[in-house]
Amino acid sequence: MLRTLLLCSSTRHRFLHGLNSLRTHCYYSSTTHSTKSSSFLGVFFQHRCLRRPIHSVRVLAMAEQSSQPTKKHKHTNRLASEHSPYLLQHAHNPVDWYPWGEEAFADARKRDVPIFLSIGYSTCHWCHVMEVESFENEEVARLLNDWFVSIKVDREERPDVDKVYMTYVSALYGSGGWPLSVFLSPDLKPLMGGTYFPPDDAYGRPGFKTILRKVKEAWNSKKDVLVRSGAFAIEQLSEALSSSARSNKISDGLPQKAVRECANQLAENYDPKYGGFGSAPKFPRPVEIELMLYHSKMLVGEGKSDEAMKVQKMVMHTLEGMAKGGIHDHVGGGFHRYSVDECWHVPHFEKMLYDQGQLANAYLNAFCITKDVFYSSACRDVLDYLRRDMIGPTGEIFSAEDADSLESEDASRKKEGAFYVWSSSEVEHVVGEDATIVMDHYYIKPSGNCDLSRMSDPHGEFKGKNVLIERNATSAMASKHGLPVERYLHSLGSNRRKLFEVRARRPRPHLDDKVIVSWNGLVISSFARASKILKGEPEGTNFYFPVVGTQPKEYMEVAEKAALFIRKNLYNQQTRRLQHSFRNGPSKAPGFLDDYAFLISGLLDLYEFGGSIFWLSWALELQDMQDELFLDKEGGGYFNTPGEDPSVLLRVKEDYDGAEPSGNSVSVINLVRLASMVAGGKSEHYRDTAQHVLAVFEKRLEGTALALPLMCLAADMLAAPSRKQVVIVGPKGCDDFEDLIAAAHAAYDPNKTVIHIDPSDVEETGFWEDMNANIASMAKSNSAADKSVALVCQNFTCSPPISDTESLVSLLSR
């Protein structure tokens, strides 16, 4: 048994093999999905927050919340002083938890005991399960308190800490997940680790209490070997994950090759029946959709229209399958994390902000291409859900909603999906005379409808319950029930509202009201883009609940308020630095690469889709600071952390585009966009930096393009011989000026930059005189008090001024 606890020869070999996989493969995604995980003993396999373990614990004790100040608690630990919702959930465990910090490290050194590090997040189902089974258990708490210093970390608050130890566990066992359970030396080197552990031995597998005893024995008898093993692991990881470029630019031809290779591999994995690029469990990975749409446009440019249409159909079928599936919340809007089956039906019910922002943009792009309001309505559905349920009083956008909730106010235990599932009798009672239509449309049955796949509900946990799903075309269903389509849609919308009002009286899932800069950046982008792209919807388009049908310009207001909240609360104007997150004040964690990159991307969209020059100016300022804090000026690429915290043992150059894109991929796109706006040496600097970043990941682009879809796209954007520029000149706020901006964005074209300038605005003209004199000159020569015009420039040539939107759309569509 002890051999499995140490990096002895066989374990060291396995670690090095896993490390090689980190170098060459898509090893895990920190938020892509709940990957299959193994314990450090190598014998207990479990899905992180996948809902179907072998022994399947489906009910949870109510998590203690800081919103219950009158309740008396038997235990209170140091986490009670923290701001993180996840840490506060553990504030009354009998475990003597510390937050991550020097106080805990010093105690471990003083006592000469190992550290037990538990990492999770507030909406993680299996994190809740392990809390109920182990961390609320007095016997387990006694073992932890006597033999270890226990530290609890919110991975969303400290992604830098999570990255170090998740990478270690993934290298050692080939996969990882949450809750992440790692044992450390007092100097923070990893000794051993795993994910979720049940409390007791079962089926020949060790329980958590056994594991604690074995670690204690190993520490007492083989401490030096353990510490050396941990140091070895960190050295190897550091070498593997901070590689340098061999040249200053990527090889010619590689970007196009990488895009084709990634697209071809995705096409091979495509599910023609249900859509998606893989099998169950199915995760929306928006970067895959983005890559495929980009590839489709490439094929059109190459004259391969038939191939382009095949790729496009894969994407549209996937987006349609998700929107009609149970992964989509038909009653309240927005998307759940993933589906456990292949048909997008039964989801893991948590809702994450990063999914909402990226999926809204994916549906916007689909609308740009097809002009089908099915896709624009799906985008509105997401954005209206966020406006209703996820935005704070000063414009901040919250992080997530939990999967678990109480079935009733007097229930003592939570169940996953309780807020979202329905019995057929409930639906009949709520919708009354329309029950036949609603139940037929959403496949609602007295026995429950989680029967479409053997993966949907293998343990019968949703027996008698229904997850709404649309299995047939709306037109066919309307015809079946003898109704015109519009009347049928109106009936469905009215009845969804009734269901929504009844559901609103149920106990809600926990809301993680933490504000994360990077995730807000993703959503700022989607709200800003929607404000103009949705102006292309046909006049008189009808919308049905939960879609509100708001004026598109209101979405720009949401984006601006969110950006202003970050500017006011998470940005220091003296140091020009960001903080990572906010809840009852800024977190202690600094801004990370993703915070800068994703926010810059959102600010560029704020500007390009009609916002103030202020947003572009701030984006440039943040890019300078990002380069100062994260850029490896010698070796190329961006590190994920500033490298100023000695307790964070690894600085990683992340490249994997998972549930969230990598900071390096987004940064390359940002640099390409900025380079097309400014001129001279600054433009050249941005392009050179982007080339050097890509050169770091050349081998990965060559060998494992599927792991880096957005980086493939970014590389091709940089390689494009000439980026199209649309320059709009006129008095801002006028209808024709706004219409020209909307027209400039009507067609899908990632290789396009939109610049707008009001010649009467002294601040704007001064900015462009400093940054790009050509833009300032174009504004002066095309200035008119009551008229707006657009100029389309490419290959150092500009079109004559265009004043009507149809001509602009036509020109840009060529």
Tab-separated table of C-alpha atoms in Angstrom, residues 108 200 263 291 325 337 411 450 474 499 508 551 559 620 623 666 698 701 734 754:
chain	number	residue	atom	x	y	z
A	108	ALA	CA	2.066	23.388	9.372
A	200	ASP	CA	-15.575	4.644	4.488
A	263	ALA	CA	-12.037	21.104	-38.044
A	291	LEU	CA	-13.608	27.225	-34.961
A	325	GLY	CA	-32.706	19.946	-25.273
A	337	ARG	CA	-23.428	23.002	-17.540
A	411	ALA	CA	-37.273	19.866	3.473
A	450	CYS	CA	-35.768	10.716	-18.522
A	474	THR	CA	-42.637	23.422	-33.897
A	499	LEU	CA	-44.685	27.473	-15.027
A	508	ARG	CA	-34.061	28.532	-5.337
A	551	GLN	CA	-34.810	46.828	-27.564
A	559	ALA	CA	-22.492	45.772	-20.924
A	620	LEU	CA	-4.964	49.622	-24.659
A	623	GLN	CA	-2.896	45.432	-22.720
A	666	VAL	CA	-7.738	35.262	-26.503
A	698	GLU	CA	3.837	25.600	-32.463
A	701	LEU	CA	-0.711	23.442	-33.024
A	734	CYS	CA	-27.838	59.828	-34.647
A	754	VAL	CA	-14.941	48.453	-37.078
